[in-house]
């Protein structure tokens, strides 16, 4: 690549827990000759995804090429964080051939695309494509409204108002901005679930989009990278609920960090997290936990009542500290109630 060529950037968006980090890990492991850089934006002050990706660093994507911006939306901190970070990546001794941006699960992608028009970077990078990930099982089940039955009842009672939920707006904006939609966890959804999810997305998309199922983030990188969309020049074709607004809010969602002692039983922890989703409408839980008698760190990732945990690496010299980021709609974040669930479980 010549120094005058624009570096392509792929924006990877998708709802909480849809599998963005898993996809990026796969791309890092299969770069097809590209030298990659990764910019990770997380919602919440404790970074988990960036840490996971740094553990996968190699010569094609060394650790210094993986940058994490935590506790904020990169499209809201363009001048202070996003632009300097991109400039730092472009100034690396070995300039990356391709940049991957993993947005927060709550991010609206279109304001980020507008940032690519900033004078400092617009002649140096281009949005190769926007990839939206959607959990096939969740979409098929219609989980974007906290209580779909109640929402439908309200709509039927008063058809003059639209009872959109914050979650559905995020989902719809991500789909509307995409060049390609990937239906993740297709194995859990099954053929019927994938077909149902595809129908939902086709109904929401403002234009015909390729929609592909995948499992564990595995897909031919040629399908995802090299789209040449120049999405920053195509904003009018990517409608948003927030078009015409001078700014956009993130007050619909909030997060809290919960510190825990060492855990004796990971399954008891998983059960408590499922209780959070069921009783307190918690959307997402992620973090690292110290397990009594185990030298390895336990990585915890949960979306609703679906909880996954695994030992990912030794603690080594790092302090054995159990911390979980809990994310939900703003009114559902009650630190005392969340803490009480863990207390009841003896954690």
Tab-separated table of C-alpha atoms in Angstrom:
chain	number	residue	atom	x	y	z
A	1	UNK	CA	0.000	0.000	0.000
A	2	UNK	CA	1.376	3.407	-0.971
A	3	UNK	CA	1.579	6.168	1.598
A	4	UNK	CA	-1.047	8.096	-0.404
A	5	UNK	CA	-3.627	5.284	-0.380
A	6	UNK	CA	-6.438	5.512	2.124
A	7	UNK	CA	-6.340	2.831	4.808
A	8	UNK	CA	-9.602	0.857	4.849
A	9	UNK	CA	-11.531	0.693	8.126
A	10	UNK	CA	-14.188	-1.879	8.942
A	11	UNK	CA	-16.733	-0.833	11.557
A	12	UNK	CA	-18.126	-3.834	13.423
A	13	UNK	CA	-21.346	-3.029	15.224
A	14	UNK	CA	-24.010	-5.127	16.885
A	15	UNK	CA	-26.080	-5.432	19.990
A	16	UNK	CA	-24.713	-6.483	23.369
A	17	UNK	CA	-23.170	-9.942	23.276
A	18	UNK	CA	-23.764	-10.489	19.571
A	19	UNK	CA	-20.244	-11.831	19.018
A	20	UNK	CA	-18.232	-8.842	17.785
A	21	UNK	CA	-15.081	-9.760	19.734
A	22	UNK	CA	-15.309	-13.369	18.561
A	23	UNK	CA	-15.469	-12.233	14.933
A	24	UNK	CA	-12.486	-9.925	15.373
A	25	UNK	CA	-10.453	-12.718	16.961
A	26	UNK	CA	-11.165	-14.848	13.888
A	27	UNK	CA	-10.096	-12.034	11.555
A	28	UNK	CA	-6.903	-11.509	13.571
A	29	UNK	CA	-6.100	-15.200	13.227
A	30	UNK	CA	-6.823	-15.131	9.482
A	31	UNK	CA	-5.535	-11.761	8.222
A	32	UNK	CA	-4.694	-13.015	4.696
A	33	UNK	CA	-1.493	-11.030	4.534
A	34	UNK	CA	-2.863	-7.859	6.082
A	35	UNK	CA	-1.256	-6.088	9.008
A	36	UNK	CA	-4.219	-5.244	11.217
A	37	UNK	CA	-4.956	-2.695	13.915
A	38	UNK	CA	-7.957	-2.856	16.245
A	39	UNK	CA	-9.770	-0.081	18.084
A	40	UNK	CA	-12.170	-1.337	20.772
A	41	UNK	CA	-14.826	0.872	22.363
A	42	UNK	CA	-16.555	-0.523	25.457
A	43	UNK	CA	-19.531	0.627	27.483
A	44	UNK	CA	-18.413	0.592	31.114
A	45	UNK	CA	-15.147	1.479	32.769
A	46	UNK	CA	-13.758	-2.075	33.054
A	47	UNK	CA	-12.362	-3.259	29.736
A	48	UNK	CA	-12.955	-6.919	28.880
A	49	UNK	CA	-13.061	-7.148	25.083
A	50	UNK	CA	-9.794	-5.263	24.610
A	51	UNK	CA	-8.091	-7.550	27.088
A	52	UNK	CA	-9.393	-10.617	25.232
A	53	UNK	CA	-8.082	-9.312	21.913
A	54	UNK	CA	-4.679	-8.355	23.312
A	55	UNK	CA	-4.280	-11.961	24.426
A	56	UNK	CA	-4.538	-12.905	20.724
A	57	UNK	CA	-1.907	-10.422	19.528
A	58	UNK	CA	0.659	-11.724	17.045
A	59	UNK	CA	3.025	-10.389	14.379
A	60	UNK	CA	0.098	-9.527	12.078
A	61	UNK	CA	-1.623	-7.554	14.839
A	62	UNK	CA	0.859	-6.808	17.646
A	63	UNK	CA	-0.347	-5.602	21.022
A	64	UNK	CA	0.567	-1.986	20.298
A	65	UNK	CA	-1.904	-2.118	17.381
A	66	UNK	CA	-4.806	-2.891	19.744
A	67	UNK	CA	-6.219	0.209	21.403
A	68	UNK	CA	-9.070	0.302	23.889
A	69	UNK	CA	-11.333	3.287	24.544
A	70	UNK	CA	-13.413	2.486	27.612
A	71	UNK	CA	-16.320	4.210	29.313
A	72	UNK	CA	-17.695	6.246	26.471
A	73	UNK	CA	-18.936	6.458	22.918
A	74	UNK	CA	-16.183	7.171	20.395
A	75	UNK	CA	-18.546	9.162	18.204
A	76	UNK	CA	-19.138	11.517	21.168
A	77	UNK	CA	-15.431	11.980	21.880
A	78	UNK	CA	-14.172	12.485	18.341
A	79	UNK	CA	-11.755	15.344	18.981
A	80	UNK	CA	-10.492	14.146	22.358
A	81	UNK	CA	-10.128	10.403	21.768
A	82	UNK	CA	-11.103	9.002	18.384
A	83	UNK	CA	-9.064	11.294	16.116
A	84	UNK	CA	-5.867	11.146	18.248
A	85	UNK	CA	-6.163	7.364	18.474
A	86	UNK	CA	-6.522	6.960	14.723
A	87	UNK	CA	-3.618	9.370	14.139
A	88	UNK	CA	-1.468	7.327	16.541
A	89	UNK	CA	-2.268	4.131	14.624
A	90	UNK	CA	-1.415	5.807	11.333
A	91	UNK	CA	1.892	7.006	12.813
A	92	UNK	CA	3.077	3.529	13.836
A	93	UNK	CA	6.478	2.550	12.398
A	94	UNK	CA	4.683	-0.143	10.401
A	95	UNK	CA	1.417	1.390	9.313
A	96	UNK	CA	-1.544	-1.012	9.435
A	97	UNK	CA	-3.063	-2.235	6.177
A	98	UNK	CA	-6.549	-2.407	7.659
A	99	UNK	CA	-8.193	-1.091	10.849
A	100	UNK	CA	-11.035	-2.857	12.644
A	101	UNK	CA	-13.268	-0.813	14.952
A	102	UNK	CA	-15.398	-2.705	17.454
A	103	UNK	CA	-18.105	-0.342	18.659
A	104	UNK	CA	-19.881	-0.578	21.968
A	105	UNK	CA	-22.966	-2.774	21.800
A	106	UNK	CA	-25.007	0.334	22.557
A	107	UNK	CA	-23.389	2.548	19.932
A	108	UNK	CA	-25.192	4.210	17.060
A	109	UNK	CA	-22.914	3.656	14.052
A	110	UNK	CA	-23.968	6.600	11.865
A	111	UNK	CA	-22.504	9.359	14.093
A	112	UNK	CA	-19.218	7.458	14.000
A	113	UNK	CA	-19.272	7.436	10.199
A	114	UNK	CA	-19.678	11.212	10.250
A	115	UNK	CA	-16.403	11.420	12.194
A	116	UNK	CA	-14.556	10.134	9.137
A	117	UNK	CA	-15.199	13.510	7.498
A	118	UNK	CA	-12.938	15.272	10.022
A	119	UNK	CA	-10.144	17.108	8.163
A	120	UNK	CA	-7.391	15.445	10.194
A	121	UNK	CA	-8.201	11.977	8.859
A	122	UNK	CA	-10.625	12.136	5.915
A	123	UNK	CA	-7.873	11.965	3.285
A	124	UNK	CA	-6.096	9.087	5.040
A	125	UNK	CA	-8.775	6.511	5.916
A	126	UNK	CA	-12.055	5.285	4.455
A	127	UNK	CA	-14.878	3.122	5.806
A	128	UNK	CA	-14.468	-0.105	3.840
A	129	UNK	CA	-17.731	-1.393	5.278
A	130	UNK	CA	-20.087	-1.529	8.240
A	131	UNK	CA	-20.712	-5.055	9.523
A	132	UNK	CA	-23.735	-5.492	11.812
A	133	UNK	CA	-23.865	-8.600	13.977
A	134	UNK	CA	-27.175	-9.852	15.322
A	135	UNK	CA	-27.759	-12.754	17.698
A	136	UNK	CA	-30.022	-14.990	15.584
A	137	UNK	CA	-31.650	-16.675	18.576
A	138	UNK	CA	-32.385	-13.364	20.322
A	139	UNK	CA	-33.729	-11.654	17.199
A	140	UNK	CA	-35.959	-14.615	16.397
A	141	UNK	CA	-37.337	-14.431	19.943
A	142	UNK	CA	-38.021	-10.681	19.661
A	143	UNK	CA	-35.990	-9.739	22.717
A	144	UNK	CA	-35.408	-6.101	21.790
A	145	UNK	CA	-38.452	-5.002	23.766
A	146	UNK	CA	-38.200	-5.838	27.480
A	147	UNK	CA	-41.891	-6.889	27.486
A	148	UNK	CA	-43.097	-7.474	23.904
A	149	UNK	CA	-46.628	-8.427	25.018
A	150	UNK	CA	-47.079	-5.208	26.986
A	151	UNK	CA	-45.662	-3.106	24.146
A	152	UNK	CA	-48.034	-4.703	21.666
A	153	UNK	CA	-50.975	-4.127	24.010
A	154	UNK	CA	-50.052	-0.436	24.242
A	155	UNK	CA	-49.812	-0.145	20.462
A	156	UNK	CA	-53.221	-1.761	20.006
A	157	UNK	CA	-54.737	0.535	22.614
A	158	UNK	CA	-53.396	3.715	20.999
A	159	UNK	CA	-52.243	3.537	17.408
A	160	UNK	CA	-51.382	7.258	17.333
A	161	UNK	CA	-48.101	6.775	19.164
A	162	UNK	CA	-45.091	4.585	18.533
A	163	UNK	CA	-43.867	2.760	21.610
A	164	UNK	CA	-40.352	2.112	20.402
A	165	UNK	CA	-37.944	0.957	23.075
A	166	UNK	CA	-34.329	2.152	23.327
A	167	UNK	CA	-33.161	-1.377	22.538
A	168	UNK	CA	-35.150	-1.594	19.325
A	169	UNK	CA	-33.884	1.826	18.211
A	170	UNK	CA	-30.273	0.724	18.676
A	171	UNK	CA	-30.942	-2.493	16.771
A	172	UNK	CA	-32.726	-0.732	13.905
A	173	UNK	CA	-30.033	1.949	13.573
A	174	UNK	CA	-27.308	-0.689	13.434
A	175	UNK	CA	-29.133	-2.639	10.720
A	176	UNK	CA	-29.922	0.513	8.726
A	177	UNK	CA	-26.253	1.524	8.670
A	178	UNK	CA	-24.892	-1.875	7.634
A	179	UNK	CA	-23.383	-3.114	4.388
A	180	UNK	CA	-23.512	-6.710	5.600
A	181	UNK	CA	-25.452	-8.414	8.411
A	182	UNK	CA	-24.075	-11.513	10.135
A	183	UNK	CA	-26.503	-13.708	12.077
A	184	UNK	CA	-24.405	-15.079	14.916
A	185	UNK	CA	-24.983	-18.152	17.080
A	186	UNK	CA	-26.817	-19.786	14.210
A	187	UNK	CA	-26.263	-23.177	15.827
A	188	UNK	CA	-28.290	-22.125	18.865
A	189	UNK	CA	-31.074	-20.643	16.760
A	190	UNK	CA	-31.403	-23.591	14.373
A	191	UNK	CA	-32.739	-23.341	10.831
A	192	UNK	CA	-36.147	-22.105	11.973
A	193	UNK	CA	-34.647	-19.429	14.209
A	194	UNK	CA	-32.235	-18.237	11.522
A	195	UNK	CA	-35.116	-17.948	9.047
A	196	UNK	CA	-37.192	-15.994	11.565
A	197	UNK	CA	-34.280	-13.657	12.366
A	198	UNK	CA	-33.616	-13.117	8.668
A	199	UNK	CA	-37.260	-12.132	8.161
A	200	UNK	CA	-37.077	-9.590	11.019
A	201	UNK	CA	-33.932	-7.991	9.614
A	202	UNK	CA	-35.240	-7.913	6.034
A	203	UNK	CA	-38.334	-6.112	7.328
A	204	UNK	CA	-36.227	-3.541	9.199
A	205	UNK	CA	-33.518	-2.931	6.587
A	206	UNK	CA	-34.018	0.195	4.440
A	207	UNK	CA	-32.448	-1.581	1.459
A	208	UNK	CA	-31.631	-5.121	0.450
A	209	UNK	CA	-28.658	-6.397	2.447
A	210	UNK	CA	-26.672	-9.628	2.351
A	211	UNK	CA	-27.505	-11.606	5.513
A	212	UNK	CA	-25.252	-14.526	6.403
A	213	UNK	CA	-25.399	-16.969	9.341
A	214	UNK	CA	-22.232	-17.943	11.196
A	215	UNK	CA	-21.072	-19.864	14.257
A	216	UNK	CA	-18.255	-18.827	16.635
A	217	UNK	CA	-17.258	-15.923	14.381
A	218	UNK	CA	-15.957	-18.179	11.603
A	219	UNK	CA	-16.335	-16.678	8.140
A	220	UNK	CA	-14.075	-16.230	5.111
A	221	UNK	CA	-12.354	-12.853	5.705
A	222	UNK	CA	-12.818	-12.082	2.005
A	223	UNK	CA	-16.549	-11.813	2.681
A	224	UNK	CA	-16.060	-9.220	5.449
A	225	UNK	CA	-12.969	-7.235	4.423
A	226	UNK	CA	-12.439	-5.431	1.136
A	227	UNK	CA	-16.041	-4.323	0.554
A	228	UNK	CA	-14.932	-0.903	-0.711
A	229	UNK	CA	-18.161	0.711	0.477
A	230	UNK	CA	-16.742	4.189	1.266
A	231	UNK	CA	-19.626	4.393	3.733
A	232	UNK	CA	-18.693	7.905	4.851
A	233	UNK	CA	-19.780	9.119	1.386
A	234	UNK	CA	-23.064	7.200	1.484
A	235	UNK	CA	-24.739	8.480	4.658
A	236	UNK	CA	-28.068	9.379	3.041
A	237	UNK	CA	-28.663	5.704	2.256
A	238	UNK	CA	-28.237	4.824	5.941
A	239	UNK	CA	-31.243	6.334	7.777
A	240	UNK	CA	-31.226	6.713	11.553
A	241	UNK	CA	-33.802	7.458	14.240
A	242	UNK	CA	-31.518	10.358	15.159
A	243	UNK	CA	-31.208	12.008	11.738
A	244	UNK	CA	-31.603	15.756	12.065
A	245	UNK	CA	-30.563	15.776	15.711
A	246	UNK	CA	-27.541	17.831	16.642
A	247	UNK	CA	-26.494	15.256	19.198
A	248	UNK	CA	-27.531	11.843	20.466
A	249	UNK	CA	-28.022	10.654	23.994
A	250	UNK	CA	-26.758	7.588	25.813
A	251	UNK	CA	-28.930	8.201	28.856
A	252	UNK	CA	-31.143	5.233	27.949
A	253	UNK	CA	-28.444	2.869	29.232
A	254	UNK	CA	-26.207	2.747	32.251
A	255	UNK	CA	-23.642	0.461	33.831
A	256	UNK	CA	-22.283	-0.290	37.268
A	257	UNK	CA	-19.118	-2.113	38.332
A	258	UNK	CA	-19.636	-4.751	41.015
A	259	UNK	CA	-16.624	-5.875	43.064
A	260	UNK	CA	-16.899	-9.392	44.447
A	261	UNK	CA	-14.763	-11.578	46.710
A	262	UNK	CA	-13.217	-14.790	45.433
A	263	UNK	CA	-15.903	-17.183	44.212
A	264	UNK	CA	-15.968	-20.791	45.351
A	265	UNK	CA	-18.531	-22.061	42.822
A	266	UNK	CA	-18.662	-20.606	39.281
A	267	UNK	CA	-22.022	-22.280	38.686
A	268	UNK	CA	-23.515	-20.425	41.652
A	269	UNK	CA	-22.194	-17.199	40.150
A	270	UNK	CA	-23.793	-18.064	36.794
A	271	UNK	CA	-27.098	-18.765	38.535
A	272	UNK	CA	-26.969	-15.367	40.247
A	273	UNK	CA	-26.325	-13.658	36.913
A	274	UNK	CA	-29.335	-15.427	35.405
A	275	UNK	CA	-31.366	-14.108	38.328
A	276	UNK	CA	-30.213	-10.573	37.505
A	277	UNK	CA	-31.547	-10.945	33.973
A	278	UNK	CA	-34.804	-12.541	35.059
A	279	UNK	CA	-35.678	-10.364	38.051
A	280	UNK	CA	-33.885	-7.048	37.406
A	281	UNK	CA	-33.949	-6.933	33.579
A	282	UNK	CA	-30.151	-6.806	33.331
A	283	UNK	CA	-29.015	-6.973	29.701
A	284	UNK	CA	-25.325	-7.773	29.906
A	285	UNK	CA	-22.713	-8.859	32.453
A	286	UNK	CA	-19.006	-9.255	31.727
A	287	UNK	CA	-15.790	-9.308	33.682
A	288	UNK	CA	-13.133	-11.393	35.389
A	289	UNK	CA	-13.476	-13.402	38.595
A	290	UNK	CA	-11.024	-15.052	40.980
A	291	UNK	CA	-12.052	-18.625	41.849
A	292	UNK	CA	-10.906	-20.070	45.153
A	293	UNK	CA	-8.013	-22.483	44.715
A	294	UNK	CA	-7.630	-21.800	40.980
A	295	UNK	CA	-4.567	-20.036	39.531
A	296	UNK	CA	-6.460	-19.170	36.338
A	297	UNK	CA	-8.678	-16.129	35.845
A	298	UNK	CA	-12.354	-16.833	35.104
A	299	UNK	CA	-13.746	-14.832	32.163
A	300	UNK	CA	-17.496	-14.255	32.500
A	301	UNK	CA	-19.702	-13.151	29.577
A	302	UNK	CA	-23.494	-13.039	29.847
A	303	UNK	CA	-26.301	-11.827	27.615
A	304	UNK	CA	-29.610	-11.987	29.418
A	305	UNK	CA	-29.928	-15.432	30.978
A	306	UNK	CA	-27.308	-16.937	28.685
A	307	UNK	CA	-24.105	-17.125	30.752
A	308	UNK	CA	-20.739	-18.366	29.532
A	309	UNK	CA	-17.641	-18.653	31.682
A	310	UNK	CA	-14.205	-20.120	31.121
A	311	UNK	CA	-10.709	-19.909	32.553
A	312	UNK	CA	-8.764	-17.777	30.109
A	313	UNK	CA	-5.290	-17.225	31.596
A	314	UNK	CA	-3.244	-17.319	34.817
A	315	UNK	CA	-3.473	-14.315	37.124
A	316	UNK	CA	0.308	-14.186	37.263
A	317	UNK	CA	1.500	-10.983	38.934
A	318	UNK	CA	-1.871	-9.279	38.480
A	319	UNK	CA	-4.013	-8.853	41.619
A	320	UNK	CA	-6.688	-11.527	42.055
A	321	UNK	CA	-9.650	-9.197	41.756
A	322	UNK	CA	-13.248	-10.091	40.914
A	323	UNK	CA	-15.049	-7.312	39.024
A	324	UNK	CA	-18.148	-7.461	36.851
A	325	UNK	CA	-19.610	-4.768	34.612
A	326	UNK	CA	-23.412	-4.872	34.710
A	327	UNK	CA	-25.308	-3.093	31.876
A	328	UNK	CA	-29.019	-2.359	31.575
A	329	UNK	CA	-31.467	0.335	30.627
A	330	UNK	CA	-30.902	3.351	32.860
A	331	UNK	CA	-33.922	2.874	35.118
A	332	UNK	CA	-33.063	-0.783	35.701
A	333	UNK	CA	-29.626	-0.120	37.214
A	334	UNK	CA	-30.014	-0.405	40.983
A	335	UNK	CA	-26.617	-1.185	42.553
A	336	UNK	CA	-28.155	-2.176	45.910
A	337	UNK	CA	-30.596	-4.596	44.288
A	338	UNK	CA	-27.849	-6.075	42.113
A	339	UNK	CA	-25.601	-6.521	45.130
A	340	UNK	CA	-28.472	-8.160	47.025
A	341	UNK	CA	-28.792	-10.863	44.361
A	342	UNK	CA	-25.153	-11.846	44.840
A	343	UNK	CA	-25.541	-11.684	48.627
A	344	UNK	CA	-28.515	-14.048	48.507
A	345	UNK	CA	-26.421	-16.452	46.457
A	346	UNK	CA	-23.668	-16.337	49.074
A	347	UNK	CA	-21.194	-14.659	46.716
